[in-house]
Amino acid sequence: MKREAMIAKFKELYGEGGEIRTFFAPGRVNLIGEHTDYNGGHVFPCALTVGTCAAVRLRQDRQVNFASLNVRDGEIRSVSLDDLTYRKEDRWTNYPKGVLSIFKDRGNDLPYGFDVLFYGNIPSGAGLSSSASIEVLTALIVRDLYHLDHLNRIDLAVIAQRAESHYVGVQCGIMDQFASALGKKDQAIFLSTATMKYSYIPLRLTGLHLVLTNSGVRHKLGESEYNVRIRECQKALKKLQTVANIKSLCDLSTDQFESCKDVIMDPVLTKRARHAVYENARTIRAVSALRANHLQHFGELMNASHASLRDDYEVSCPEIDYLVDLAQGLEGVYGSRMTGGGFGGCTVSLVEDSAIDTFRDLLDSRYKDRFNLVPQFYVVESGDGARELK
Ligand code: GLA
């Protein structure tokens, strides 16, 4: 939605007057490096051009009013800066509330509240980080409204992630918020979550595009199983630490892992750790392949990533496996895998431009026949990170 339209809607809802500012934060897609971010490994996401925008105006009291054009036009939910307790019934507003609460925990003085109107165009439940985008957006709004100029983009990502893990209660890694805060047009971010060192890698995919396929399913299991995987990785790590001097699973090379994995003594935990270690190695290799313009190899690593997420990490689901299998079997498709946390959402595929129409038609008809669901397709455009719209 255009900035002017957001401002007009804002005025309809909250009235005229004062300075109204507009901000935007994108969603993300991860190209490879899945479930490595809470294991000290590498990730390789890029920010999308879709995301969440907001029109905002400071108030003179301590009230914060939230509204969203996605929910029900006109409904305003209010909280006081003096009571930011998590409440289930506050639903989506817990995301921005969580961010405010983290700022307060860090000792930032938020003297006045504000009125805010959100609008997001990330397909819901697609696993493209709509929640991270609203968290990063809120962190940016707070920084800019209250002139907390010492905070850089990484700080914003960290605050936003903390809101998700400590307030909302999903123990996520830093990837989604980092990509939303630091994305750059036509680039993907190669991030080491152990050191927070990162570099931008140009997405030079001559003759190819990344295509997202939204399965339209989001299995309830997702959030609870996510936290289960984290605990499993922690258990495997504890065992490995008895023989290896490591801080996290991804400190191990694949060879080191093979030589000490027997100490884990639990088949499930061994599979989880194996995924983390090998996925981290694959991510590093995939980035080298992309740098060297070896796109076939990049695609093969995407396929291997999917197999590992399906078999070792067990975070895929029949719908996603079906889409990935179809894609991988098609002429002109270099690679295809699930992306994000798993249990539904989207696949990401690297497809030759000349094969995109066939890709769409075939997946569309076969998926409909098999699951009676309509998949959605998006050709990925990578975009810039969170910013004020002027
Ligand atoms: C979710 C989390 C991320 C990351 C991915 C899996 O998107 O929010 O931190 O762990 O799952 O790679």
Short mmCIF file of C-alpha atoms and ligand atoms in Angstrom, two decimals:
data_model
loop_
_atom_site.label_atom_id
_atom_site.label_comp_id
_atom_site.label_asym_id
_atom_site.label_seq_id
_atom_site.Cartn_x
_atom_site.Cartn_y
_atom_site.Cartn_z
CA MET A 1 0.00 0.00 0.00
CA LYS A 2 1.20 3.49 -0.84
CA ARG A 3 2.39 5.79 1.92
CA GLU A 4 -0.30 8.39 1.14
CA ALA A 5 -3.04 5.75 1.36
CA MET A 6 -1.72 4.58 4.75
CA ILE A 7 -1.73 8.15 6.03
CA ALA A 8 -5.28 8.70 4.76
CA LYS A 9 -6.48 5.54 6.52
CA PHE A 10 -4.65 6.57 9.65
CA LYS A 11 -6.42 9.95 9.69
CA GLU A 12 -9.80 8.30 9.15
CA LEU A 13 -9.17 6.16 12.18
CA TYR A 14 -7.35 8.46 14.60
CA GLY A 15 -8.17 11.96 13.30
CA GLU A 16 -6.12 14.79 11.83
CA GLY A 17 -3.19 16.66 13.32
CA GLY A 18 0.38 16.15 14.44
CA GLU A 19 3.22 14.53 12.55
CA ILE A 20 2.36 11.15 11.02
CA ARG A 21 5.36 9.03 10.05
CA THR A 22 5.39 5.82 8.03
CA PHE A 23 7.69 2.81 8.33
CA PHE A 24 8.14 -0.56 6.66
CA ALA A 25 9.81 -3.89 7.52
CA PRO A 26 9.96 -6.84 5.12
CA GLY A 27 9.39 -10.57 5.45
CA ARG A 28 12.16 -12.99 4.50
CA VAL A 29 12.86 -16.21 2.69
CA ASN A 30 15.73 -18.44 3.71
CA LEU A 31 17.62 -19.92 0.75
CA ILE A 32 19.55 -22.49 2.78
CA GLY A 33 20.74 -22.97 6.38
CA GLU A 34 17.60 -24.14 8.14
CA HIS A 35 17.40 -24.77 11.89
CA THR A 36 21.02 -23.77 12.23
CA ASP A 37 20.48 -20.32 13.73
CA TYR A 38 19.93 -21.54 17.28
CA ASN A 39 22.81 -24.00 16.87
CA GLY A 40 25.49 -21.38 16.25
CA GLY A 41 25.50 -22.06 12.52
CA HIS A 42 25.19 -20.13 9.28
CA VAL A 43 22.03 -18.97 7.54
CA PHE A 44 21.46 -17.47 4.12
CA PRO A 45 18.20 -15.52 3.93
CA CYS A 46 17.13 -12.54 1.90
CA ALA A 47 14.54 -9.90 2.68
CA LEU A 48 11.45 -9.79 0.47
CA THR A 49 9.66 -6.81 -1.02
CA VAL A 50 6.48 -7.78 0.85
CA GLY A 51 6.22 -6.97 4.53
CA THR A 52 4.42 -4.84 7.07
CA CYS A 53 4.05 -1.07 7.02
CA ALA A 54 2.80 1.30 9.69
CA ALA A 55 1.63 4.87 10.06
CA VAL A 56 2.41 6.28 13.51
CA ARG A 57 1.90 9.43 15.58
CA LEU A 58 3.10 10.18 19.08
CA ARG A 59 0.53 10.83 21.80
CA GLN A 60 0.81 13.01 24.88
CA ASP A 61 -0.25 10.36 27.37
CA ARG A 62 1.00 6.83 28.10
CA GLN A 63 -1.50 4.99 25.94
CA VAL A 64 -0.59 2.98 22.86
CA ASN A 65 -3.35 2.32 20.34
CA PHE A 66 -2.94 -0.49 17.83
CA ALA A 67 -5.03 -1.09 14.74
CA SER A 68 -4.49 -3.14 11.62
CA LEU A 69 -6.10 -2.99 8.22
CA ASN A 70 -5.63 -6.76 8.03
CA VAL A 71 -7.76 -7.51 11.03
CA ARG A 72 -10.91 -5.48 11.03
CA ASP A 73 -10.89 -1.99 9.72
CA GLY A 74 -11.57 0.37 12.56
CA GLU A 75 -10.92 -1.87 15.55
CA ILE A 76 -8.52 -0.19 17.97
CA ARG A 77 -6.81 -2.12 20.76
CA SER A 78 -5.33 -0.02 23.54
CA VAL A 79 -2.67 -0.68 26.14
CA SER A 80 -0.89 1.48 28.67
CA LEU A 81 2.89 1.69 28.64
CA ASP A 82 2.61 0.93 32.37
CA ASP A 83 1.06 -2.48 31.80
CA LEU A 84 2.50 -4.46 28.93
CA THR A 85 1.70 -7.91 30.32
CA TYR A 86 1.32 -10.71 27.75
CA ARG A 87 -2.34 -11.57 27.33
CA LYS A 88 -3.49 -14.32 25.02
CA GLU A 89 -6.65 -12.41 24.15
CA ASP A 90 -4.54 -9.51 22.87
CA ARG A 91 -3.64 -11.80 19.95
CA TRP A 92 -1.47 -10.14 17.27
CA THR A 93 -0.88 -7.01 19.35
CA ASN A 94 1.30 -9.15 21.62
CA TYR A 95 4.03 -8.85 18.97
CA PRO A 96 4.37 -5.06 19.10
CA LYS A 97 3.59 -5.08 22.84
CA GLY A 98 6.41 -7.58 23.32
CA VAL A 99 8.83 -5.21 21.60
CA LEU A 100 7.76 -2.29 23.81
CA SER A 101 8.18 -4.48 26.84
CA ILE A 102 11.73 -5.48 25.81
CA PHE A 103 12.68 -1.81 25.36
CA LYS A 104 11.42 -1.14 28.88
CA ASP A 105 13.33 -4.14 30.26
CA ARG A 106 16.48 -2.70 28.73
CA GLY A 107 15.91 0.49 30.71
CA ASN A 108 14.74 2.65 27.82
CA ASP A 109 12.45 5.38 28.91
CA LEU A 110 9.33 5.52 26.74
CA PRO A 111 7.68 8.72 28.01
CA TYR A 112 4.69 8.85 25.67
CA GLY A 113 2.50 6.38 23.87
CA PHE A 114 1.52 6.48 20.20
CA ASP A 115 -1.23 5.64 17.76
CA VAL A 116 -0.29 3.13 15.12
CA LEU A 117 -2.00 1.57 12.12
CA PHE A 118 -0.43 -1.53 10.55
CA TYR A 119 -0.93 -3.10 7.17
CA GLY A 120 0.86 -6.23 5.99
CA ASN A 121 0.93 -8.02 2.64
CA ILE A 122 2.87 -11.16 3.56
CA PRO A 123 0.60 -14.13 2.83
CA SER A 124 -0.49 -15.31 6.26
CA GLY A 125 0.78 -18.65 7.56
CA ALA A 126 3.27 -18.92 4.69
CA GLY A 127 6.33 -19.07 6.94
CA LEU A 128 7.71 -15.86 5.47
CA SER A 129 8.12 -14.18 8.85
CA SER A 130 5.19 -11.84 9.14
CA SER A 131 5.70 -11.85 12.91
CA ALA A 132 9.39 -10.93 12.62
CA SER A 133 8.45 -8.12 10.27
CA ILE A 134 5.99 -6.58 12.71
CA GLU A 135 8.51 -6.95 15.56
CA VAL A 136 11.34 -5.33 13.62
CA LEU A 137 8.97 -2.64 12.40
CA THR A 138 7.94 -1.83 15.98
CA ALA A 139 11.57 -1.78 17.12
CA LEU A 140 12.40 0.68 14.34
CA ILE A 141 9.39 2.86 15.18
CA VAL A 142 10.39 3.00 18.85
CA ARG A 143 14.00 3.81 18.03
CA ASP A 144 13.04 6.63 15.69
CA LEU A 145 10.13 8.08 17.69
CA TYR A 146 12.13 8.22 20.90
CA HIS A 147 15.44 9.15 19.28
CA LEU A 148 17.31 6.09 20.55
CA ASP A 149 19.96 6.81 17.94
CA HIS A 150 22.64 4.67 19.58
CA LEU A 151 20.75 1.53 18.47
CA ASN A 152 21.93 0.06 15.18
CA ARG A 153 20.10 -2.40 12.95
CA ILE A 154 21.57 -5.43 14.67
CA ASP A 155 20.31 -4.08 18.01
CA LEU A 156 16.84 -3.76 16.48
CA ALA A 157 16.99 -7.37 15.26
CA VAL A 158 18.10 -8.55 18.70
CA ILE A 159 15.32 -6.64 20.48
CA ALA A 160 12.75 -7.99 18.02
CA GLN A 161 13.99 -11.56 18.47
CA ARG A 162 13.88 -11.19 22.23
CA ALA A 163 10.24 -10.12 21.98
CA GLU A 164 9.50 -13.34 20.09
CA SER A 165 11.49 -15.64 22.38
CA HIS A 166 11.02 -14.03 25.80
CA TYR A 167 7.58 -12.48 25.43
CA VAL A 168 5.64 -14.43 22.80
CA GLY A 169 7.41 -17.63 23.83
CA VAL A 170 8.73 -19.12 20.57
CA GLN A 171 12.42 -19.77 21.25
CA CYS A 172 13.45 -18.71 17.74
CA GLY A 173 16.94 -17.90 16.49
CA ILE A 174 17.97 -14.53 15.08
CA MET A 175 17.59 -15.24 11.35
CA ASP A 176 14.15 -13.81 10.60
CA GLN A 177 14.56 -10.57 12.51
CA PHE A 178 18.10 -10.13 11.18
CA ALA A 179 16.97 -10.49 7.57
CA SER A 180 14.07 -8.10 8.10
CA ALA A 181 16.29 -5.48 9.73
CA LEU A 182 19.37 -5.79 7.51
CA GLY A 183 18.09 -6.98 4.11
CA LYS A 184 19.41 -5.41 0.90
CA LYS A 185 17.87 -5.37 -2.54
CA ASP A 186 19.27 -8.06 -4.87
CA GLN A 187 21.44 -9.52 -2.12
CA ALA A 188 21.17 -12.38 0.33
CA ILE A 189 22.74 -12.24 3.78
CA PHE A 190 25.35 -14.80 4.75
CA LEU A 191 25.26 -14.67 8.54
CA SER A 192 27.20 -16.59 11.13
CA THR A 193 24.89 -16.71 14.13
CA ALA A 194 27.84 -17.62 16.38
CA THR A 195 29.76 -14.41 15.73
CA MET A 196 27.01 -12.24 14.19
CA LYS A 197 29.45 -11.52 11.36
CA TYR A 198 27.67 -11.20 8.05
CA SER A 199 28.23 -10.36 4.43
CA TYR A 200 25.98 -9.52 1.53
CA ILE A 201 26.13 -11.89 -1.44
CA PRO A 202 24.70 -10.65 -4.75
CA LEU A 203 21.86 -12.84 -6.01
CA ARG A 204 23.15 -13.09 -9.56
CA LEU A 205 20.86 -15.77 -10.94
CA THR A 206 21.20 -15.11 -14.65
CA GLY A 207 18.39 -16.90 -16.48
CA LEU A 208 16.86 -18.25 -13.26
CA HIS A 209 14.59 -17.13 -10.48
CA LEU A 210 13.76 -18.26 -7.02
CA VAL A 211 10.10 -19.25 -6.86
CA LEU A 212 8.12 -19.62 -3.66
CA THR A 213 5.27 -22.10 -3.57
CA ASN A 214 2.88 -21.59 -0.69
CA SER A 215 1.40 -24.94 0.29
CA GLY A 216 -1.47 -23.21 2.07
CA VAL A 217 -1.03 -25.47 5.09
CA ARG A 218 0.36 -24.64 8.47
CA HIS A 219 0.26 -27.58 10.83
CA LYS A 220 -0.58 -26.78 14.44
CA LEU A 221 2.34 -28.91 15.54
CA GLY A 222 4.77 -26.30 14.23
CA GLU A 223 5.36 -24.09 17.25
CA SER A 224 5.49 -26.81 19.88
CA GLU A 225 7.74 -29.04 17.76
CA TYR A 226 10.06 -26.10 17.13
CA ASN A 227 10.77 -25.81 20.83
CA VAL A 228 11.11 -29.61 21.05
CA ARG A 229 13.83 -29.50 18.35
CA ILE A 230 15.69 -26.85 20.32
CA ARG A 231 15.66 -29.03 23.42
CA GLU A 232 16.78 -32.07 21.42
CA CYS A 233 19.71 -30.11 20.01
CA GLN A 234 20.65 -28.95 23.50
CA LYS A 235 20.63 -32.53 24.76
CA ALA A 236 22.80 -33.72 21.86
CA LEU A 237 25.16 -30.80 22.48
CA LYS A 238 25.54 -31.72 26.17
CA LYS A 239 26.57 -35.25 25.21
CA LEU A 240 29.02 -34.03 22.57
CA GLN A 241 30.54 -31.55 24.99
CA THR A 242 31.75 -34.44 27.10
CA VAL A 243 34.24 -35.25 24.33
CA ALA A 244 34.56 -32.04 22.31
CA ASN A 245 35.34 -28.49 23.34
CA ILE A 246 32.40 -26.79 21.61
CA LYS A 247 29.87 -24.09 22.43
CA SER A 248 27.26 -25.18 19.91
CA LEU A 249 26.55 -28.03 17.50
CA CYS A 250 27.68 -26.09 14.46
CA ASP A 251 31.17 -25.65 15.93
CA LEU A 252 31.76 -29.20 14.68
CA SER A 253 32.87 -29.97 11.15
CA THR A 254 31.17 -32.96 9.57
CA ASP A 255 34.33 -35.05 10.11
CA GLN A 256 34.55 -34.11 13.77
CA PHE A 257 30.88 -34.97 14.16
CA GLU A 258 31.34 -38.39 12.57
CA SER A 259 34.23 -39.18 14.87
CA CYS A 260 32.43 -38.26 18.08
CA LYS A 261 28.74 -38.84 17.35
CA ASP A 262 28.65 -42.23 19.14
CA VAL A 263 28.74 -40.45 22.45
CA ILE A 264 25.18 -39.19 21.84
CA MET A 265 23.82 -42.74 22.19
CA ASP A 266 20.31 -41.87 21.09
CA PRO A 267 19.23 -42.33 17.48
CA VAL A 268 16.80 -39.41 17.41
CA LEU A 269 19.21 -36.94 19.01
CA THR A 270 21.95 -38.14 16.66
CA LYS A 271 19.77 -37.36 13.64
CA ARG A 272 18.94 -33.89 14.95
CA ALA A 273 22.60 -33.07 15.54
CA ARG A 274 23.61 -34.53 12.20
CA HIS A 275 21.16 -32.24 10.45
CA ALA A 276 22.53 -29.16 12.20
CA VAL A 277 26.17 -30.00 11.48
CA TYR A 278 25.68 -31.01 7.85
CA GLU A 279 23.24 -28.20 7.10
CA ASN A 280 25.78 -25.70 8.37
CA ALA A 281 28.47 -27.21 6.12
CA ARG A 282 26.04 -27.17 3.17
CA THR A 283 25.23 -23.53 3.74
CA ILE A 284 28.89 -22.55 3.60
CA ARG A 285 29.33 -24.60 0.42
CA ALA A 286 26.18 -23.18 -1.13
CA VAL A 287 27.43 -19.63 -0.66
CA SER A 288 30.75 -20.53 -2.31
CA ALA A 289 28.81 -22.14 -5.17
CA LEU A 290 26.73 -19.01 -5.65
CA ARG A 291 29.81 -16.80 -5.54
CA ALA A 292 31.42 -18.98 -8.22
CA ASN A 293 28.19 -18.92 -10.21
CA HIS A 294 27.79 -22.71 -9.92
CA LEU A 295 24.04 -22.58 -9.74
CA GLN A 296 23.52 -26.28 -10.46
CA HIS A 297 25.57 -27.08 -7.42
CA PHE A 298 23.67 -24.53 -5.37
CA GLY A 299 20.48 -26.34 -6.41
CA GLU A 300 21.85 -29.76 -5.45
CA LEU A 301 22.65 -28.43 -2.00
CA MET A 302 19.08 -27.14 -1.70
CA ASN A 303 17.83 -30.65 -2.48
CA ALA A 304 20.16 -32.19 0.09
CA SER A 305 18.98 -29.64 2.64
CA HIS A 306 15.40 -30.72 2.10
CA ALA A 307 16.21 -34.42 2.46
CA SER A 308 17.93 -33.71 5.75
CA LEU A 309 15.06 -31.58 7.08
CA ARG A 310 12.61 -34.30 6.08
CA ASP A 311 14.51 -37.37 7.30
CA ASP A 312 16.88 -36.26 10.04
CA TYR A 313 15.22 -33.18 11.45
CA GLU A 314 11.65 -34.31 10.70
CA VAL A 315 10.15 -30.87 10.29
CA SER A 316 8.58 -31.30 6.86
CA CYS A 317 5.08 -32.60 6.10
CA PRO A 318 3.42 -34.59 3.28
CA GLU A 319 2.15 -31.51 1.41
CA ILE A 320 5.57 -29.85 1.33
CA ASP A 321 7.36 -33.11 0.46
CA TYR A 322 4.98 -33.57 -2.44
CA LEU A 323 5.63 -30.08 -3.82
CA VAL A 324 9.37 -30.53 -3.43
CA ASP A 325 9.35 -33.95 -5.13
CA LEU A 326 7.38 -32.62 -8.09
CA ALA A 327 9.67 -29.62 -8.44
CA GLN A 328 12.87 -31.63 -8.16
CA GLY A 329 11.67 -33.94 -10.94
CA LEU A 330 11.11 -31.12 -13.41
CA GLU A 331 13.37 -30.12 -16.27
CA GLY A 332 14.80 -26.66 -15.62
CA VAL A 333 14.52 -26.86 -11.83
CA TYR A 334 17.97 -26.76 -10.21
CA GLY A 335 16.80 -27.32 -6.65
CA SER A 336 13.83 -27.20 -4.32
CA ARG A 337 13.36 -27.35 -0.56
CA MET A 338 11.12 -26.35 2.30
CA THR A 339 11.97 -22.96 3.77
CA GLY A 340 11.50 -21.60 7.29
CA GLY A 341 10.51 -23.45 10.44
CA GLY A 342 8.63 -26.23 8.63
CA PHE A 343 5.35 -28.15 9.11
CA GLY A 344 3.83 -26.31 6.16
CA GLY A 345 4.35 -22.87 4.71
CA CYS A 346 6.41 -22.45 1.56
CA THR A 347 8.93 -24.25 -0.58
CA VAL A 348 11.65 -22.33 -2.39
CA SER A 349 12.85 -23.53 -5.79
CA LEU A 350 15.54 -22.37 -8.16
CA VAL A 351 13.92 -22.43 -11.59
CA GLU A 352 15.05 -21.51 -15.11
CA ASP A 353 13.01 -18.61 -16.43
CA SER A 354 11.82 -20.67 -19.40
CA ALA A 355 10.54 -23.39 -17.06
CA ILE A 356 8.56 -21.19 -14.65
CA ASP A 357 5.22 -21.50 -16.47
CA THR A 358 5.41 -25.30 -16.67
CA PHE A 359 6.54 -25.38 -13.04
CA ARG A 360 3.49 -23.39 -11.99
CA ASP A 361 0.98 -25.30 -14.12
CA LEU A 362 2.20 -28.72 -13.14
CA LEU A 363 2.49 -28.07 -9.40
CA ASP A 364 -0.84 -26.32 -9.41
CA SER A 365 -2.80 -29.14 -11.05
CA ARG A 366 -1.07 -32.07 -9.34
CA TYR A 367 -1.23 -30.48 -5.89
CA LYS A 368 -4.91 -29.69 -6.30
CA ASP A 369 -5.62 -33.29 -7.35
CA ARG A 370 -3.66 -34.76 -4.49
CA PHE A 371 -4.58 -32.48 -1.57
CA ASN A 372 -7.54 -30.49 -2.82
CA LEU A 373 -5.61 -27.31 -2.01
CA VAL A 374 -4.65 -24.40 -4.25
CA PRO A 375 -0.96 -23.51 -4.05
CA GLN A 376 0.17 -19.91 -4.55
CA PHE A 377 3.31 -18.97 -6.44
CA TYR A 378 5.56 -15.96 -6.01
CA VAL A 379 8.65 -15.17 -8.00
CA VAL A 380 11.02 -13.86 -5.34
CA GLU A 381 12.14 -10.27 -5.48
CA SER A 382 14.63 -9.49 -2.78
CA GLY A 383 14.23 -6.12 -1.14
CA ASP A 384 15.73 -3.70 1.35
CA GLY A 385 15.47 -4.06 5.11
CA ALA A 386 13.36 -2.05 7.56
CA ARG A 387 13.18 1.68 6.89
CA GLU A 388 11.18 4.85 7.29
CA LEU A 389 9.07 5.60 4.20
CA LYS A 390 9.36 9.17 3.04
C1 GLA B 1 11.88 -20.06 12.14
C2 GLA B 1 12.67 -19.30 13.21
C3 GLA B 1 14.09 -19.01 12.74
C4 GLA B 1 14.77 -20.28 12.25
C5 GLA B 1 13.86 -21.03 11.26
C6 GLA B 1 14.43 -22.37 10.86
O1 GLA B 1 11.71 -19.25 11.02
O2 GLA B 1 12.03 -18.09 13.53
O3 GLA B 1 14.83 -18.42 13.78
O4 GLA B 1 15.14 -21.11 13.30
O5 GLA B 1 12.56 -21.24 11.78
O6 GLA B 1 15.60 -22.21 10.14
#
